[in-house]
Tab-separated table of C-alpha atoms in Angstrom:
chain	number	residue	atom	x	y	z
A	18	MET	CA	-3.041	52.162	221.908
A	19	ILE	CA	-5.076	53.081	218.797
A	20	LEU	CA	-8.338	54.955	219.215
A	21	PHE	CA	-10.481	53.643	216.397
A	22	ASP	CA	-13.539	55.429	215.026
A	23	ARG	CA	-16.378	52.912	214.694
A	24	ARG	CA	-18.091	54.798	211.875
A	25	GLY	CA	-17.889	52.880	208.623
A	26	LYS	CA	-17.588	49.221	207.610
A	27	ASN	CA	-14.079	48.519	208.942
A	28	LYS	CA	-14.336	45.323	210.960
A	29	LYS	CA	-11.459	43.667	209.101
A	30	LEU	CA	-9.253	46.698	209.695
A	31	HIS	CA	-10.176	46.617	213.394
A	32	ARG	CA	-9.117	42.966	213.631
A	33	LYS	CA	-5.926	43.650	211.668
A	34	LEU	CA	-4.891	46.471	214.001
A	35	HIS	CA	-5.843	44.411	217.050
A	36	SER	CA	-3.280	41.773	216.021
A	37	PHE	CA	-0.290	44.022	216.792
A	38	ALA	CA	-1.692	46.849	218.961
A	39	THR	CA	-4.337	47.631	221.523
A	40	VAL	CA	-7.441	49.027	219.820
A	41	LYS	CA	-10.069	51.077	221.583
A	42	SER	CA	-13.326	52.055	219.865
A	43	HIS	CA	-14.739	55.547	219.740
A	44	ASP	CA	-18.372	56.377	219.078
A	45	GLY	CA	-17.706	59.630	217.158
A	46	SER	CA	-18.593	61.958	220.024
A	47	VAL	CA	-16.602	65.022	221.093
A	48	LEU	CA	-12.969	64.229	221.829
A	49	SER	CA	-11.327	65.288	225.053
A	50	VAL	CA	-7.824	65.315	226.464
A	51	ASP	CA	-8.694	62.459	228.786
A	52	THR	CA	-9.972	60.363	225.865
A	53	LEU	CA	-6.665	60.707	224.012
A	54	ALA	CA	-4.472	60.476	227.111
A	55	ASP	CA	-3.287	56.881	226.624
A	56	CYS	CA	-3.518	56.833	222.792
A	57	LYS	CA	-0.717	56.984	220.264
A	58	VAL	CA	-2.866	56.984	217.109
A	59	PHE	CA	-6.337	58.328	216.447
A	60	VAL	CA	-8.148	57.018	213.347
A	61	CYS	CA	-11.014	59.145	212.020
A	62	PHE	CA	-13.481	58.352	209.244
A	63	GLY	CA	-15.502	61.270	207.954
A	64	LYS	CA	-16.406	64.386	209.913
A	65	LEU	CA	-14.994	66.141	212.973
A	66	HIS	CA	-16.803	67.940	215.763
A	67	SER	CA	-15.944	71.628	216.154
A	68	SER	CA	-14.770	71.049	219.749
A	69	SER	CA	-12.482	68.219	218.652
A	70	VAL	CA	-10.314	70.387	216.390
A	71	ALA	CA	-8.349	72.032	219.212
A	72	VAL	CA	-8.014	68.708	221.041
A	73	LEU	CA	-6.459	67.055	217.979
A	74	HIS	CA	-4.020	69.951	217.513
A	75	ASP	CA	-2.872	69.504	221.108
A	76	PHE	CA	-2.712	65.737	220.625
A	77	ILE	CA	-0.360	66.084	217.631
A	78	ASP	CA	1.782	68.666	219.465
A	79	ARG	CA	2.246	66.161	222.306
A	80	GLY	CA	3.622	63.564	219.827
A	81	GLY	CA	0.451	61.730	218.812
A	82	SER	CA	-0.435	60.557	215.316
A	83	VAL	CA	-3.709	61.090	213.465
A	84	ALA	CA	-5.051	59.227	210.392
A	85	ILE	CA	-8.002	60.772	208.562
A	86	PHE	CA	-9.885	58.892	205.843
A	87	SER	CA	-12.484	61.193	204.363
A	88	THR	CA	-13.987	62.670	201.216
A	89	GLU	CA	-15.926	65.322	203.125
A	90	THR	CA	-15.272	69.038	202.743
A	91	GLU	CA	-17.193	70.105	205.845
A	92	PRO	CA	-15.937	73.264	207.623
A	93	ASN	CA	-14.481	71.667	210.779
A	94	LEU	CA	-12.365	69.150	208.900
A	95	LYS	CA	-11.346	71.788	206.371
A	96	HIS	CA	-10.268	74.137	209.164
A	97	PHE	CA	-8.260	71.399	210.882
A	98	LEU	CA	-6.384	70.328	207.715
A	99	SER	CA	-5.689	73.885	206.550
A	100	PHE	CA	-3.255	74.279	209.466
A	101	TYR	CA	-1.094	71.519	207.910
A	102	GLY	CA	-1.401	72.645	204.271
A	103	ILE	CA	-3.801	69.911	203.169
A	104	ARG	CA	-7.185	70.409	201.555
A	105	ILE	CA	-9.684	67.797	200.365
A	106	GLU	CA	-10.899	68.638	196.859
A	107	GLU	CA	-14.392	68.189	195.534
A	108	GLY	CA	-14.946	65.675	192.755
A	109	ALA	CA	-13.958	62.061	192.281
A	110	VAL	CA	-11.097	59.936	191.023
A	111	VAL	CA	-12.223	57.702	188.165
A	112	ARG	CA	-10.294	55.138	186.184
A	113	ALA	CA	-9.682	55.840	182.517
A	114	VAL	CA	-8.566	52.293	181.651
A	115	HIS	CA	-10.691	49.163	181.949
A	116	HIS	CA	-9.533	46.551	184.456
A	117	GLU	CA	-11.163	43.194	184.884
A	118	GLY	CA	-12.962	42.872	188.207
A	119	PHE	CA	-13.696	46.587	188.625
A	120	THR	CA	-17.116	47.415	187.266
A	121	HIS	CA	-17.643	50.940	188.628
A	122	PRO	CA	-15.545	53.834	187.266
A	123	LYS	CA	-14.954	55.232	190.774
A	124	HIS	CA	-13.183	51.998	191.793
A	125	ALA	CA	-9.813	53.203	190.493
A	126	LEU	CA	-6.959	50.723	190.296
A	127	ILE	CA	-3.693	52.669	190.589
A	128	GLN	CA	-0.528	50.803	189.643
A	129	ASN	CA	2.089	53.576	189.653
A	130	GLY	CA	0.969	55.882	192.438
A	131	ILE	CA	3.742	55.594	195.089
A	132	ALA	CA	5.338	59.008	195.565
A	133	GLN	CA	7.769	58.419	198.469
A	134	GLN	CA	10.745	56.165	199.183
A	135	PHE	CA	10.013	54.086	202.271
A	136	SER	CA	12.697	52.305	204.255
A	137	SER	CA	11.860	49.703	206.859
A	138	GLU	CA	13.803	47.529	209.239
A	139	LYS	CA	11.531	44.624	208.321
A	140	GLN	CA	11.907	44.812	204.561
A	141	SER	CA	13.651	46.886	201.925
A	142	LEU	CA	11.219	49.045	199.972
A	143	ASN	CA	12.502	50.983	196.971
A	144	ALA	CA	10.280	53.708	195.543
A	145	GLU	CA	11.232	52.845	191.959
A	146	ASP	CA	10.238	49.205	192.484
A	147	MET	CA	7.156	50.019	194.532
A	148	SER	CA	5.855	52.499	191.964
A	149	THR	CA	5.330	49.629	189.537
A	150	SER	CA	4.960	46.596	191.809
A	151	LEU	CA	2.645	47.963	194.535
A	152	ALA	CA	-0.855	48.456	193.164
A	153	PHE	CA	-3.734	49.653	195.293
A	154	VAL	CA	-7.432	50.388	194.827
A	155	HIS	CA	-8.731	53.887	195.539
A	156	PRO	CA	-12.513	53.347	195.772
A	157	ASN	CA	-15.029	56.192	195.872
A	158	GLY	CA	-12.233	58.653	196.573
A	159	THR	CA	-11.182	62.163	195.673
A	160	THR	CA	-7.956	64.128	195.301
A	161	LEU	CA	-6.066	66.362	197.745
A	162	SER	CA	-4.353	69.701	197.523
A	163	VAL	CA	-0.993	69.491	199.270
A	164	GLU	CA	1.202	72.426	200.212
A	165	SER	CA	4.378	72.713	202.259
A	166	PRO	CA	5.166	71.592	204.948
A	167	SER	CA	3.038	68.546	204.014
A	168	PHE	CA	4.080	66.119	201.271
A	169	THR	CA	2.406	63.585	199.006
A	170	LEU	CA	2.407	59.858	199.753
A	171	LEU	CA	0.171	58.523	196.976
A	172	SER	CA	-0.958	59.897	193.624
A	173	SER	CA	-3.702	58.958	191.186
A	174	GLY	CA	-1.142	57.655	188.678
A	175	SER	CA	-1.324	57.843	184.903
A	176	THR	CA	-4.370	55.608	184.340
A	177	SER	CA	-6.858	57.582	186.448
A	178	TYR	CA	-8.521	60.927	186.059
A	179	PRO	CA	-7.480	63.484	187.276
A	180	VAL	CA	-4.057	62.339	186.119
A	181	ASP	CA	-1.188	62.260	188.623
A	182	CYS	CA	-2.869	64.168	191.452
A	183	PRO	CA	-2.264	63.559	195.204
A	184	VAL	CA	-4.718	61.165	196.850
A	185	ALA	CA	-2.854	60.681	200.150
A	186	ALA	CA	-0.642	63.116	202.056
A	187	ALA	CA	1.321	63.255	205.290
A	188	TRP	CA	2.683	65.824	207.706
A	189	GLU	CA	5.508	65.331	210.220
A	190	ALA	CA	6.397	67.642	213.070
A	191	THR	CA	9.869	69.159	213.018
A	192	VAL	CA	9.900	69.185	216.827
A	193	GLY	CA	8.467	66.086	218.425
A	194	THR	CA	7.037	62.922	216.963
A	195	GLY	CA	3.614	64.098	215.851
A	196	ARG	CA	2.437	62.796	212.481
A	197	LEU	CA	-0.649	63.177	210.314
A	198	ILE	CA	-1.800	61.064	207.357
A	199	VAL	CA	-4.777	62.085	205.231
A	200	VAL	CA	-6.299	59.764	202.597
A	201	GLY	CA	-8.990	60.979	200.230
A	202	SER	CA	-11.041	57.794	200.463
A	203	VAL	CA	-13.153	56.425	203.290
A	204	ASP	CA	-13.376	52.930	201.772
A	205	ILE	CA	-9.729	52.292	200.909
A	206	PHE	CA	-9.338	49.997	203.956
A	207	ALA	CA	-12.999	48.996	204.251
A	208	ASP	CA	-14.070	45.359	204.472
A	209	ASP	CA	-14.715	45.111	200.720
A	210	TRP	CA	-11.354	46.593	199.710
A	211	LEU	CA	-8.787	45.785	202.394
A	212	GLU	CA	-7.812	42.473	200.796
A	213	ARG	CA	-8.026	43.686	197.194
A	214	GLU	CA	-4.734	44.123	195.334
A	215	ASP	CA	-2.026	45.505	197.721
A	216	ASN	CA	-4.277	47.552	200.004
A	217	SER	CA	-3.323	45.360	202.960
A	218	LYS	CA	0.392	46.072	202.415
A	219	LEU	CA	-0.355	49.762	202.117
A	220	CYS	CA	-2.275	49.610	205.388
A	221	ASP	CA	0.761	48.075	207.127
A	222	ILE	CA	3.011	50.852	205.784
A	223	PHE	CA	0.688	53.637	206.938
A	224	PHE	CA	0.244	52.327	210.480
A	225	ASP	CA	3.942	51.550	210.823
A	226	ILE	CA	4.555	55.222	210.064
A	227	LEU	CA	1.921	56.354	212.553
A	228	LEU	CA	3.163	54.007	215.311
A	229	HIS	CA	6.888	54.717	214.609
A	230	GLN	CA	7.584	51.030	214.142
A	231	GLY	CA	10.667	51.228	211.945
A	232	MET	CA	9.049	52.675	208.809
A	233	GLU	CA	10.926	55.816	207.800
A	234	PHE	CA	10.974	58.040	204.724
A	235	ASP	CA	12.713	61.199	203.582
A	236	PRO	CA	10.315	63.722	201.995
A	237	SER	CA	13.206	65.402	200.160
A	238	LEU	CA	13.781	62.206	198.166
A	239	GLY	CA	10.138	61.813	197.164
A	240	ARG	CA	8.211	63.355	194.349
A	241	SER	CA	7.208	66.996	194.515
A	242	ASP	CA	6.697	67.810	190.833
A	243	PHE	CA	2.920	67.550	190.833
A	244	GLU	CA	1.294	70.022	188.491
A	245	GLU	CA	-1.084	72.547	189.938
A	246	LYS	CA	-4.689	72.422	188.842
A	247	GLU	CA	-5.793	75.017	186.358
A	248	CYS	CA	-9.339	76.285	186.456
A	249	VAL	CA	-11.031	76.193	183.056
A	250	PRO	CA	-14.421	77.700	182.221
A	251	ASP	CA	-17.496	75.532	182.403
A	252	ILE	CA	-18.219	75.392	178.687
A	253	ALA	CA	-21.431	73.402	179.129
A	254	SER	CA	-22.943	76.069	181.398
A	255	LEU	CA	-21.673	79.009	179.352
A	256	SER	CA	-23.161	77.582	176.168
A	257	ASN	CA	-26.656	77.860	177.665
A	258	LEU	CA	-26.182	81.541	178.579
A	259	ILE	CA	-26.687	83.304	175.269
A	260	LYS	CA	-25.605	86.945	175.441
A	261	PRO	CA	-25.355	89.510	172.607
A	262	SER	CA	-21.991	90.832	173.778
A	263	LEU	CA	-19.292	90.218	176.307
A	264	GLN	CA	-19.667	93.787	177.595
A	265	ASP	CA	-22.257	94.733	180.168
A	266	ILE	CA	-25.276	96.524	178.754
A	267	GLU	CA	-27.427	99.061	180.518
A	268	PRO	CA	-30.941	97.978	181.462
A	269	LEU	CA	-33.776	99.194	179.242
A	270	PRO	CA	-35.962	102.032	180.621
A	271	GLN	CA	-39.580	101.483	181.492
A	272	ASP	CA	-40.744	104.055	178.886
A	273	PHE	CA	-39.343	102.801	175.583
A	274	THR	CA	-40.355	106.065	173.786
A	275	THR	CA	-37.378	107.784	175.386
A	276	LEU	CA	-35.167	105.649	173.149
A	277	LEU	CA	-36.698	107.198	170.008
A	278	CYS	CA	-34.828	110.196	168.539
A	279	ASP	CA	-37.245	112.506	166.690
A	280	ASP	CA	-35.121	115.687	166.442
A	281	GLN	CA	-32.670	114.511	163.767
A	282	PHE	CA	-35.136	114.644	160.839
A	283	GLY	CA	-38.090	116.963	160.075
A	284	LEU	CA	-40.251	118.542	157.329
A	285	THR	CA	-40.886	122.305	157.561
A	286	MET	CA	-41.226	125.387	155.264
A	287	ASN	CA	-39.487	127.873	157.532
A	288	HIS	CA	-36.369	128.093	155.359
A	289	ILE	CA	-38.169	128.804	152.020
A	290	PRO	CA	-37.882	132.664	152.311
A	291	LYS	CA	-34.166	132.365	152.908
A	292	VAL	CA	-33.805	130.138	149.846
A	293	ILE	CA	-35.639	132.678	147.629
A	294	ASP	CA	-33.455	135.525	148.903
A	295	ALA	CA	-30.399	133.425	148.045
A	296	TYR	CA	-31.343	133.648	144.327
A	297	LYS	CA	-30.920	137.456	144.391
A	298	THR	CA	-27.706	137.216	146.376
A	299	LEU	CA	-26.171	134.743	143.891
A	300	ASN	CA	-27.623	136.524	140.774
A	301	VAL	CA	-29.420	133.388	139.712
A	302	PRO	CA	-32.747	133.819	137.860
A	303	TYR	CA	-35.644	132.535	139.866
A	304	GLU	CA	-37.516	130.021	137.695
A	305	PRO	CA	-39.741	127.101	138.544
A	306	LEU	CA	-37.936	123.842	138.590
A	307	GLY	CA	-38.241	121.721	135.472
A	308	LEU	CA	-38.400	118.005	135.087
A	309	ILE	CA	-35.070	116.431	134.469
A	310	GLU	CA	-35.318	113.368	132.345
A	311	PRO	CA	-33.531	110.552	134.129
A	312	HIS	CA	-30.867	108.637	132.301
A	313	PHE	CA	-30.477	105.015	133.254
A	314	ASN	CA	-27.252	103.208	132.585
A	315	CYS	CA	-27.950	99.950	130.820
A	316	PRO	CA	-25.835	97.083	132.073
A	317	HIS	CA	-25.886	95.465	128.569
A	318	PRO	CA	-24.798	96.933	125.198
A	319	PRO	CA	-27.554	98.012	122.778
A	320	LEU	CA	-28.986	95.495	120.337
A	321	ARG	CA	-27.391	95.674	116.851
A	322	MET	CA	-27.943	93.781	113.566
A	323	ALA	CA	-25.473	91.061	112.690
A	324	THR	CA	-22.980	91.892	109.879
A	325	HIS	CA	-23.351	88.463	108.237
A	326	ASP	CA	-26.231	86.142	107.574
A	327	PRO	CA	-26.698	83.452	110.117
A	328	ARG	CA	-25.709	79.965	109.129
A	329	MET	CA	-28.804	77.877	109.009
A	330	PRO	CA	-28.266	74.132	109.363
A	331	GLU	CA	-29.126	71.960	106.395
A	332	PRO	CA	-32.303	69.951	106.835
A	333	LEU	CA	-31.904	66.265	107.188
A	334	PRO	CA	-33.022	64.052	104.318
A	335	PRO	CA	-36.437	62.449	104.697
A	336	GLU	CA	-36.481	59.071	106.307
A	337	LEU	CA	-37.793	57.068	103.291
A	338	GLU	CA	-37.553	53.378	102.639
A	339	LEU	CA	-35.293	52.171	99.808
A	340	PHE	CA	-37.101	50.902	96.721
A	341	ASP	CA	-35.750	49.118	93.648
A	342	LEU	CA	-36.972	51.499	90.917
A	343	ASP	CA	-35.802	49.233	88.116
A	344	ASP	CA	-38.002	46.504	89.435
A	345	CYS	CA	-40.979	48.862	89.775
A	346	PHE	CA	-40.801	50.464	86.279
A	347	ALA	CA	-39.560	47.485	84.233
A	348	ASP	CA	-41.938	45.790	81.718
A	349	THR	CA	-43.361	42.313	82.176
A	350	ARG	CA	-40.941	40.604	79.773
A	351	SER	CA	-37.849	42.027	81.505
A	352	ARG	CA	-39.172	41.035	84.913
A	353	LEU	CA	-39.801	37.467	83.700
A	354	VAL	CA	-36.258	37.274	82.295
A	355	ARG	CA	-34.803	38.500	85.606
A	356	LEU	CA	-36.955	35.999	87.515
A	357	GLY	CA	-35.671	33.204	85.308
A	358	ASP	CA	-32.075	34.218	86.002
A	359	THR	CA	-32.828	34.201	89.727
A	360	TYR	CA	-34.221	30.647	89.728
A	361	ALA	CA	-31.805	29.257	87.086
A	362	ASP	CA	-29.870	27.211	89.635
A	363	ASP	CA	-32.820	26.540	91.913
A	364	CYS	CA	-34.990	23.493	91.584
A	365	ASN	CA	-37.927	24.999	93.494
A	366	LEU	CA	-40.325	25.107	90.554
A	367	THR	CA	-43.366	25.794	92.700
A	368	GLU	CA	-42.118	29.176	93.916
A	369	TYR	CA	-40.923	30.106	90.430
A	370	ILE	CA	-44.386	29.479	88.961
A	371	GLN	CA	-46.092	31.493	91.762
A	372	GLU	CA	-43.700	34.471	91.295
A	373	ALA	CA	-44.239	34.405	87.554
A	374	GLY	CA	-48.001	34.287	88.073
A	375	TRP	CA	-47.757	37.335	90.397
A	376	ILE	CA	-45.878	39.259	87.629
A	377	LEU	CA	-48.527	38.268	85.049
A	378	GLY	CA	-51.332	39.120	87.403
A	379	VAL	CA	-52.545	35.559	87.836
A	380	ASP	CA	-53.693	34.569	91.309
A	381	GLY	CA	-53.103	31.142	92.748
A	382	GLY	CA	-56.701	30.810	93.874
A	383	CYS	CA	-58.008	29.779	97.241
A	384	HIS	CA	-55.874	26.667	97.557
A	385	GLU	CA	-53.864	26.176	100.736
A	386	GLU	CA	-51.181	23.871	99.333
A	387	GLU	CA	-48.342	25.382	97.307
A	388	GLU	CA	-48.507	22.773	94.549
A	389	GLU	CA	-52.199	23.373	93.998
A	390	LYS	CA	-51.554	27.122	93.705
A	391	ALA	CA	-48.833	26.458	91.089
A	392	LYS	CA	-51.163	24.169	89.106
A	393	HIS	CA	-53.856	26.868	89.176
A	394	VAL	CA	-51.380	29.408	87.773
A	395	LEU	CA	-50.357	27.041	84.930
A	396	TYR	CA	-53.995	26.390	84.167
A	397	ALA	CA	-54.794	30.111	84.020
A	398	VAL	CA	-51.784	30.861	81.760
A	399	ALA	CA	-52.560	27.970	79.410
A	400	LYS	CA	-56.195	29.103	79.215
A	401	ARG	CA	-55.167	32.653	78.270
A	402	ILE	CA	-52.796	31.350	75.560
A	403	LEU	CA	-55.507	29.137	74.091
A	404	GLN	CA	-58.055	31.957	74.088
A	405	SER	CA	-55.557	34.262	72.418
A	406	LYS	CA	-54.830	31.754	69.607
A	407	MET	CA	-58.483	30.961	69.020
A	408	THR	CA	-59.284	34.654	68.749
A	409	ARG	CA	-56.605	35.161	66.077
A	410	ARG	CA	-57.733	32.055	64.138
A	411	TYR	CA	-61.357	33.020	63.838
A	412	ALA	CA	-60.435	36.577	63.077
């Protein structure tokens, strides 16, 4: 018969156990010898009463089996498990790798967490095959600290944090048939997780071990190379505690003036007579002190005249426009000859007449058309020629 603790949401587990064994419910009150008289397995979820600790020790000594699913570290449960070398650690197991279907980090899917080689009359179970084929969910759980004579059944695997730490342990009596299994999760076989992954198969293995129904294992063949936890300083907390030194300092006195030292320095004339007598003793004439002219060392050499004249750069030539001086200083006849050579091959007579008129100082008038300006220039030149000839004739 299995005495089942009714605390927790484990209706599916109750029905599963009822299919192959007689299940009796327990309301979580104080256990007694009479309560466990006809039981082979006691299943506990959570806490233990202080009076139940001795009863469970006697129950295991008489060949009974106990299964504890808990994340609590309350004193009674801690005292009971310490006798078997098992301790429930504080903290949580979280998954470090994303898996589809598991939204919360504390719902850790462990795929390589089998630490023992199980052998059953019903089926052949190899630890090397089970470590990769049997995957279970460790929801809202924590890790365990396992010491001899207990041994590890399940670990957190390589994809959860903390990495490769015990999450389920067992103890077996050397004399008698008493057995103990401790799992660091209350919800591993709860209604929401019993049918997830291979938790149902794992449940069958655990209760076959507790009921001695053909499931055997040799702890010497299982894993025992789990690394011990190392305590590291809480860097986040230490960073907020700013201290001037790692050494302890004495507290400051109430009167801070006691910290002031006023006897190391002073100004007094008590030693002047002794100084004057020292002149006679050393045969040094006593004269008033004179002013000593200070000499300051200059960091730079003195300023000296250069031995050669400085090279002054040549001034740039003035920015003047280029002019054709021959054109500016040539006489009228030469300019007319040059203009004729320019327009020798050009048939534009109008421009030629206007340029010639500009050289002679004859304006084209107020006409807008080019031909009219040229005609005005010819008229003005012809008029000047006629006036010049008439003047010579009458003279």
